[in-house]
Coordinates of C-alpha atoms and ligand atoms in Angstrom, one line a residue:
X1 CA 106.0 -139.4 -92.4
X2 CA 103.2 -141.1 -91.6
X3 CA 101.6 -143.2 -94.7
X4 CA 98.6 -140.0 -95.1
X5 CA 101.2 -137.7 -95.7
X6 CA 103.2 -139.9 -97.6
X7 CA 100.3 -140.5 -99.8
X8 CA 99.4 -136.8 -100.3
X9 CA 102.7 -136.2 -101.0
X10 CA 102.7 -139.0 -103.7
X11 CA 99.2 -137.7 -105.4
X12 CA 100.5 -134.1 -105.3
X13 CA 104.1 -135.2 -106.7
X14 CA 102.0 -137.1 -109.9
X15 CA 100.0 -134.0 -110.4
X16 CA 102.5 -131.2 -110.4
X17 CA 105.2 -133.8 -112.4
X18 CA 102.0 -134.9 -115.1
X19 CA 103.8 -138.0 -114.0
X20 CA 100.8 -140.7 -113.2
X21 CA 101.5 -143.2 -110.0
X22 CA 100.1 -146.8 -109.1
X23 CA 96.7 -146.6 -107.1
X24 CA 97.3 -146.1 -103.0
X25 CA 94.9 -149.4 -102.7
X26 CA 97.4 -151.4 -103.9
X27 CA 99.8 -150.0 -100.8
X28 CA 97.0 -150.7 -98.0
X29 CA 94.7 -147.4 -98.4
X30 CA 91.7 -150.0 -97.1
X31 CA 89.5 -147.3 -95.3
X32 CA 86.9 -144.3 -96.0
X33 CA 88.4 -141.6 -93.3
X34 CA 91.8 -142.5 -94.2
X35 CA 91.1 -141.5 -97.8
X36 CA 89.4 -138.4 -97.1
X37 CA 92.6 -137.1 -94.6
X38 CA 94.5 -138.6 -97.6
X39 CA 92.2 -135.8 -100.0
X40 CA 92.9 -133.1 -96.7
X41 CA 96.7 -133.4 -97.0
X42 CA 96.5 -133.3 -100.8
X43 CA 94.7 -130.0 -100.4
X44 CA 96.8 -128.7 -97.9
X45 CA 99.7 -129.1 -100.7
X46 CA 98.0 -126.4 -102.6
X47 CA 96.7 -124.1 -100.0
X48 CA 100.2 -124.3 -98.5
X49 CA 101.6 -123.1 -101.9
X50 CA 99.0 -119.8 -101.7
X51 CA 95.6 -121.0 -102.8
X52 CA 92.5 -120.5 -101.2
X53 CA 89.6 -123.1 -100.4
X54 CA 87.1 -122.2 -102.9
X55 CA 84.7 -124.9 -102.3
X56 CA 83.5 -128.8 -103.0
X57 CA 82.5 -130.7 -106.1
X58 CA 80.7 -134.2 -106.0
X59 CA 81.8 -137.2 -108.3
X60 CA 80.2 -140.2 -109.6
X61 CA 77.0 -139.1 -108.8
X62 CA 75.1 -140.5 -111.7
X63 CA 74.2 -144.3 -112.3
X64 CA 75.7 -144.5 -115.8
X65 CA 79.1 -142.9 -114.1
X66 CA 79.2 -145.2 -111.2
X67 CA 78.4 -148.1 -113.5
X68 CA 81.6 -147.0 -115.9
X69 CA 83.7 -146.8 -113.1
X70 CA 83.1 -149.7 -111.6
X71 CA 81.9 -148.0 -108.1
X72 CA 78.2 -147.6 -106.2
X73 CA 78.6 -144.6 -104.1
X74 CA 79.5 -140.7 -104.8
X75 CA 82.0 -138.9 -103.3
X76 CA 83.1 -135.6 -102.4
X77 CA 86.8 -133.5 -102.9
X78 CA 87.6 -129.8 -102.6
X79 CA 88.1 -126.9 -105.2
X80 CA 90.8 -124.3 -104.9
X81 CA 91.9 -121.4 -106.9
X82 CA 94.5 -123.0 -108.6
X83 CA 92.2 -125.1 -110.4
X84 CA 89.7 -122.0 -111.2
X85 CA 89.9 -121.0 -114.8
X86 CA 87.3 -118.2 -116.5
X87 CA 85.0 -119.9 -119.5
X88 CA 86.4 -119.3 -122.4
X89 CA 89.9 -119.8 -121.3
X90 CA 92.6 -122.3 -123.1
X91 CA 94.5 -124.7 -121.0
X92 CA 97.4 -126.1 -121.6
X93 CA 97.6 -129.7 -121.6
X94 CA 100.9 -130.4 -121.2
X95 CA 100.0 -129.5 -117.4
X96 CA 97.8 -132.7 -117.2
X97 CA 98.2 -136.1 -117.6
X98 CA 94.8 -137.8 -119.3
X99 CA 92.1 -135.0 -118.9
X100 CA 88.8 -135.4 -119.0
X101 CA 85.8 -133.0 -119.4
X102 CA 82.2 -132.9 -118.1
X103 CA 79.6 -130.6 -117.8
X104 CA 77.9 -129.6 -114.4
X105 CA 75.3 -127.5 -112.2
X106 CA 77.4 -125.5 -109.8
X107 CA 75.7 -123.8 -106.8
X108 CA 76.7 -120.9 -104.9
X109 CA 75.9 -120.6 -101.3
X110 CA 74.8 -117.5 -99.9
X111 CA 74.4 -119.2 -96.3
X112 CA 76.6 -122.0 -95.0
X113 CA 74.8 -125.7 -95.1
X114 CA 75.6 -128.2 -92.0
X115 CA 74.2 -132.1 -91.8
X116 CA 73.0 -134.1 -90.8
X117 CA 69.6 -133.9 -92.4
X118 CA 70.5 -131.3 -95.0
X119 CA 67.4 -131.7 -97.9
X120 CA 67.0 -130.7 -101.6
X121 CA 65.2 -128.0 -100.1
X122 CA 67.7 -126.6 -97.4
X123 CA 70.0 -126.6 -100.2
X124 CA 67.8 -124.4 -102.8
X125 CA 66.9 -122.1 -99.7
X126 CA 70.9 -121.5 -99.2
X127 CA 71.9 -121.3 -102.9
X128 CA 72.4 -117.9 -103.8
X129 CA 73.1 -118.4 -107.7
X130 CA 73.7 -121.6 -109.3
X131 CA 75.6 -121.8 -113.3
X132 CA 76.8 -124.2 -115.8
X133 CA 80.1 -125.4 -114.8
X134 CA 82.9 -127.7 -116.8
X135 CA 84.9 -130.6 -114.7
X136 CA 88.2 -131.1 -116.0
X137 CA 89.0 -134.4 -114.0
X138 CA 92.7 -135.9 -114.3
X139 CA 93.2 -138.6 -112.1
X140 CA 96.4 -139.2 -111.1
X141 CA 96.4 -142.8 -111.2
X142 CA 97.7 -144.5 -114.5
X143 CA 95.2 -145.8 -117.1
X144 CA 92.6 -143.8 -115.0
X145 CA 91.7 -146.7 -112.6
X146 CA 91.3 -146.8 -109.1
X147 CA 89.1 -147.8 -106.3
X148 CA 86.4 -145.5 -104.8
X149 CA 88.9 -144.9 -102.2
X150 CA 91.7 -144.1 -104.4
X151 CA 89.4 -141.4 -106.3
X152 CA 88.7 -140.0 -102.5
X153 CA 92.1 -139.6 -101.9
X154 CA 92.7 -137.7 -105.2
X155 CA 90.5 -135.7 -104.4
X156 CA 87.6 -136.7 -106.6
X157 CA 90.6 -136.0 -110.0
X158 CA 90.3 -132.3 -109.1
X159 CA 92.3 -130.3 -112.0
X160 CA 90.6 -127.6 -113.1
X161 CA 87.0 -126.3 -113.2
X162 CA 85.3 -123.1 -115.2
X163 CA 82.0 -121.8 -114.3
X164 CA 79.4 -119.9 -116.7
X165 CA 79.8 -115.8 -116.9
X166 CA 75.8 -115.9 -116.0
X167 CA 75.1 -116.3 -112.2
X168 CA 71.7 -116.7 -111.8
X169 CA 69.1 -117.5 -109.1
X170 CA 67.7 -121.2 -109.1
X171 CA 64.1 -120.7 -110.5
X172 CA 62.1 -123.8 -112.2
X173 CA 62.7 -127.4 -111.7
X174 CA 66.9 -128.3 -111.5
X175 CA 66.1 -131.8 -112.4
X176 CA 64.7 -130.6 -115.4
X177 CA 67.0 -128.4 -116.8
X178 CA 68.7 -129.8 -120.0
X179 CA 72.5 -130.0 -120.5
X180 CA 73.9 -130.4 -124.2
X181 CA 78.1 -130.8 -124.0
X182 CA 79.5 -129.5 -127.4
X183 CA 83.3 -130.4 -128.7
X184 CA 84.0 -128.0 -131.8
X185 CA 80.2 -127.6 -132.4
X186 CA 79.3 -130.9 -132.7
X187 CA 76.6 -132.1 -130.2
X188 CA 78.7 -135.2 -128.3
X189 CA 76.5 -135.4 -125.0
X190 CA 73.3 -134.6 -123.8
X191 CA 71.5 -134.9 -120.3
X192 CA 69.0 -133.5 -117.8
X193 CA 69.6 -132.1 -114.1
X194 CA 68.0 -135.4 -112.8
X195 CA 70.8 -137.7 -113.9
X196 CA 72.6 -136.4 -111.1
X197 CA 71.1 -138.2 -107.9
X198 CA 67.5 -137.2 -109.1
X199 CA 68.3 -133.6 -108.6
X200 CA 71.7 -132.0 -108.7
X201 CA 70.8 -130.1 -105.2
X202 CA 70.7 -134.0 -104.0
X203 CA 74.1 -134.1 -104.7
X204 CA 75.0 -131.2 -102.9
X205 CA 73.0 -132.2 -99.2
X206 CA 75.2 -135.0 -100.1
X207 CA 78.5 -133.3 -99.4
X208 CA 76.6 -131.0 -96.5
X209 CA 75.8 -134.7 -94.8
X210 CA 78.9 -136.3 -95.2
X211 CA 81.0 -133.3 -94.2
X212 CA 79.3 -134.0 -90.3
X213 CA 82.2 -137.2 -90.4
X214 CA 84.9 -134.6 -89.5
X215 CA 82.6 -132.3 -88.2
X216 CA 82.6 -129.8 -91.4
X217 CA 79.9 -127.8 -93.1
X218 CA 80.0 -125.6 -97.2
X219 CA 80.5 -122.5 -96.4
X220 CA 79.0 -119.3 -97.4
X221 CA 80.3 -118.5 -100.3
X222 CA 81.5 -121.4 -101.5
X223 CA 81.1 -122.8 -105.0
X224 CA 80.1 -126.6 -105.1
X225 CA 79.9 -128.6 -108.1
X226 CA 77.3 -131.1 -108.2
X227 CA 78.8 -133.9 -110.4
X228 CA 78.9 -134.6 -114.2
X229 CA 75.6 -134.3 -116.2
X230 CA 76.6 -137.1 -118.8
X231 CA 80.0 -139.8 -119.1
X232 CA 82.9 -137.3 -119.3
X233 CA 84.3 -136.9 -122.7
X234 CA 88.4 -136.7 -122.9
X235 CA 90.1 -133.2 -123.4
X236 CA 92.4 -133.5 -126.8
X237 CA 94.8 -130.9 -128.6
X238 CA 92.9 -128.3 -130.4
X239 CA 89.8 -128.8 -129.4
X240 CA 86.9 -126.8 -127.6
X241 CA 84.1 -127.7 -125.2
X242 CA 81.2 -126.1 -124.5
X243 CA 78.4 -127.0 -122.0
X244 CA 75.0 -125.4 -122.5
X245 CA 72.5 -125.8 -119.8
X246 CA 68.5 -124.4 -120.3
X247 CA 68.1 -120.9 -118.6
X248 CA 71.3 -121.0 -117.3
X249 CA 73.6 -120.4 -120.0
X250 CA 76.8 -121.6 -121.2
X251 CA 80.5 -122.4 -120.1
X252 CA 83.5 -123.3 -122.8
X253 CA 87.4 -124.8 -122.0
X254 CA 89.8 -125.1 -124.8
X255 CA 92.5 -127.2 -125.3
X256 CA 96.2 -126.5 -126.8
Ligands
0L1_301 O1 84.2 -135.2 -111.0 C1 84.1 -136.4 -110.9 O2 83.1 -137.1 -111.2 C2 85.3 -137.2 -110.5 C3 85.0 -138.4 -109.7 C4 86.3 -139.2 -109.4 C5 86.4 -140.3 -110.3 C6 86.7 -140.0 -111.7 O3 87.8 -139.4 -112.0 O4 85.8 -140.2 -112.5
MG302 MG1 82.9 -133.8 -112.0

């Protein structure tokens, strides 16, 4: 096996096991394209076992994110069905290793989006709905540390994501939309639409542009998760999370 399917194989081993393994870094993962064929044969895992490609999600995309991880750039990883759960579900966490929960924007594309050059505004113009989403992130490196390329290659901690029963076309100002992230009713995080890149559809020409690397595009009818509003906030036993988002509505995860 070469060392990009040796490595996928590793990742998807630590996932399905809840078993975390040492970051790829530390075994030579030392470039960008390698990583993302890393994230492709990770995916490949799951589509191979009867998922479908449902779409992208964006991480780190937010200073205050980027600064608590220790990185400077986003990055970009793909959602499949296995990890699609309806709000108001309960996951069980003995199917993850360290969880962790964050709220999001989520668009839906009515027309596929294809760099270079994609704006905020090409984006908007091919969103048919956009909704509150939840991020459950699990990364399967242990103590949750890793390099920006090690994240890449995990495919941005992809575990599970919900969106919001509403679907609803993007009207007003994204960046100013306001996100407050509930656990058991208490208020634990709070942000607005501009904490990711300025505007979450930023985040989303983002993907569109580097997706022209392997000569890739978001399809129509994808879902693509712009990146965490606020830090992420970790997943415990019992409780229940709830993102609400102004004139969008609301999403909620539990947790047994
Ligand atoms: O959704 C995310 O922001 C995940 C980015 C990958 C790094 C992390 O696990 O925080
Ligand atoms: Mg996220």
């Amino acid at each position: 096996m070469t060392d990009v399917a040796t490595w996928a194989a590793r990742l998807d081993d630590a996932a399905t096991g809840t078993a975390p393994t040492a970051p790829l870094s530390g075994d030579g993962l030392t470039d960008l394209a390698v990583a993302y064929e890393v994230q492709r044969g990770l995916v490949g895992l799951r589509l191979g076992r009867g998922e479908r490609l449902l779409g992208g999600k964006l991480g780190l995309t937010s200073r205050a994110k980027q600064i608590a991880m220790g990185v400077d750039r986003p990055l970009y990883g793909l959602v499949t069905s296995g990890m699609a759960r309806n709000s108001g579900s309960r996951l069980s966490l003995e199917e993850l290793i360290h969880p962790r929960v964050e709220p999001e924007i989520a668009f839906v594309l009515g027309e596929p989006l294809e760099g270079p050059g994609v704006t905020v505004a090409d984006v908007l113009a091919a969103t048919r709905y956009v909704c509150p989403a939840l991020d459950v992130i699990d990364s399967r490196y242990e103590g949750f540390r890793f390099t920006h390329l090690d994240a890449i290659a995990d495919n941005a901690s992809s575990a599970v994501f919900a969106l919001g029963d509403d679907l609803v076309e993007p009207r007003g100002d994204l960046a100013l939309t306001g996100c407050v992230l509930e656990v058991n009713g208490r208020v634990v995080e709070s942000a607005a639409g501009a904490a990711v890149m300025g505007h979450p559809a930023a985040a989303v020409a983002y993907m569109a542009n580097q997706l022209v690397a392997t000569d890739r595009r978001l399809e129509a009818g994808w879902v693509v998760l712009s990146g965490g509003l606020t830090a992420p906030v970790p997943l415990l036993p019992g409780s229940t999370v709830t993102a609400t988002l102004s004139g969008l509505g609301s999403v909620t995860l539990g947790a047994e």
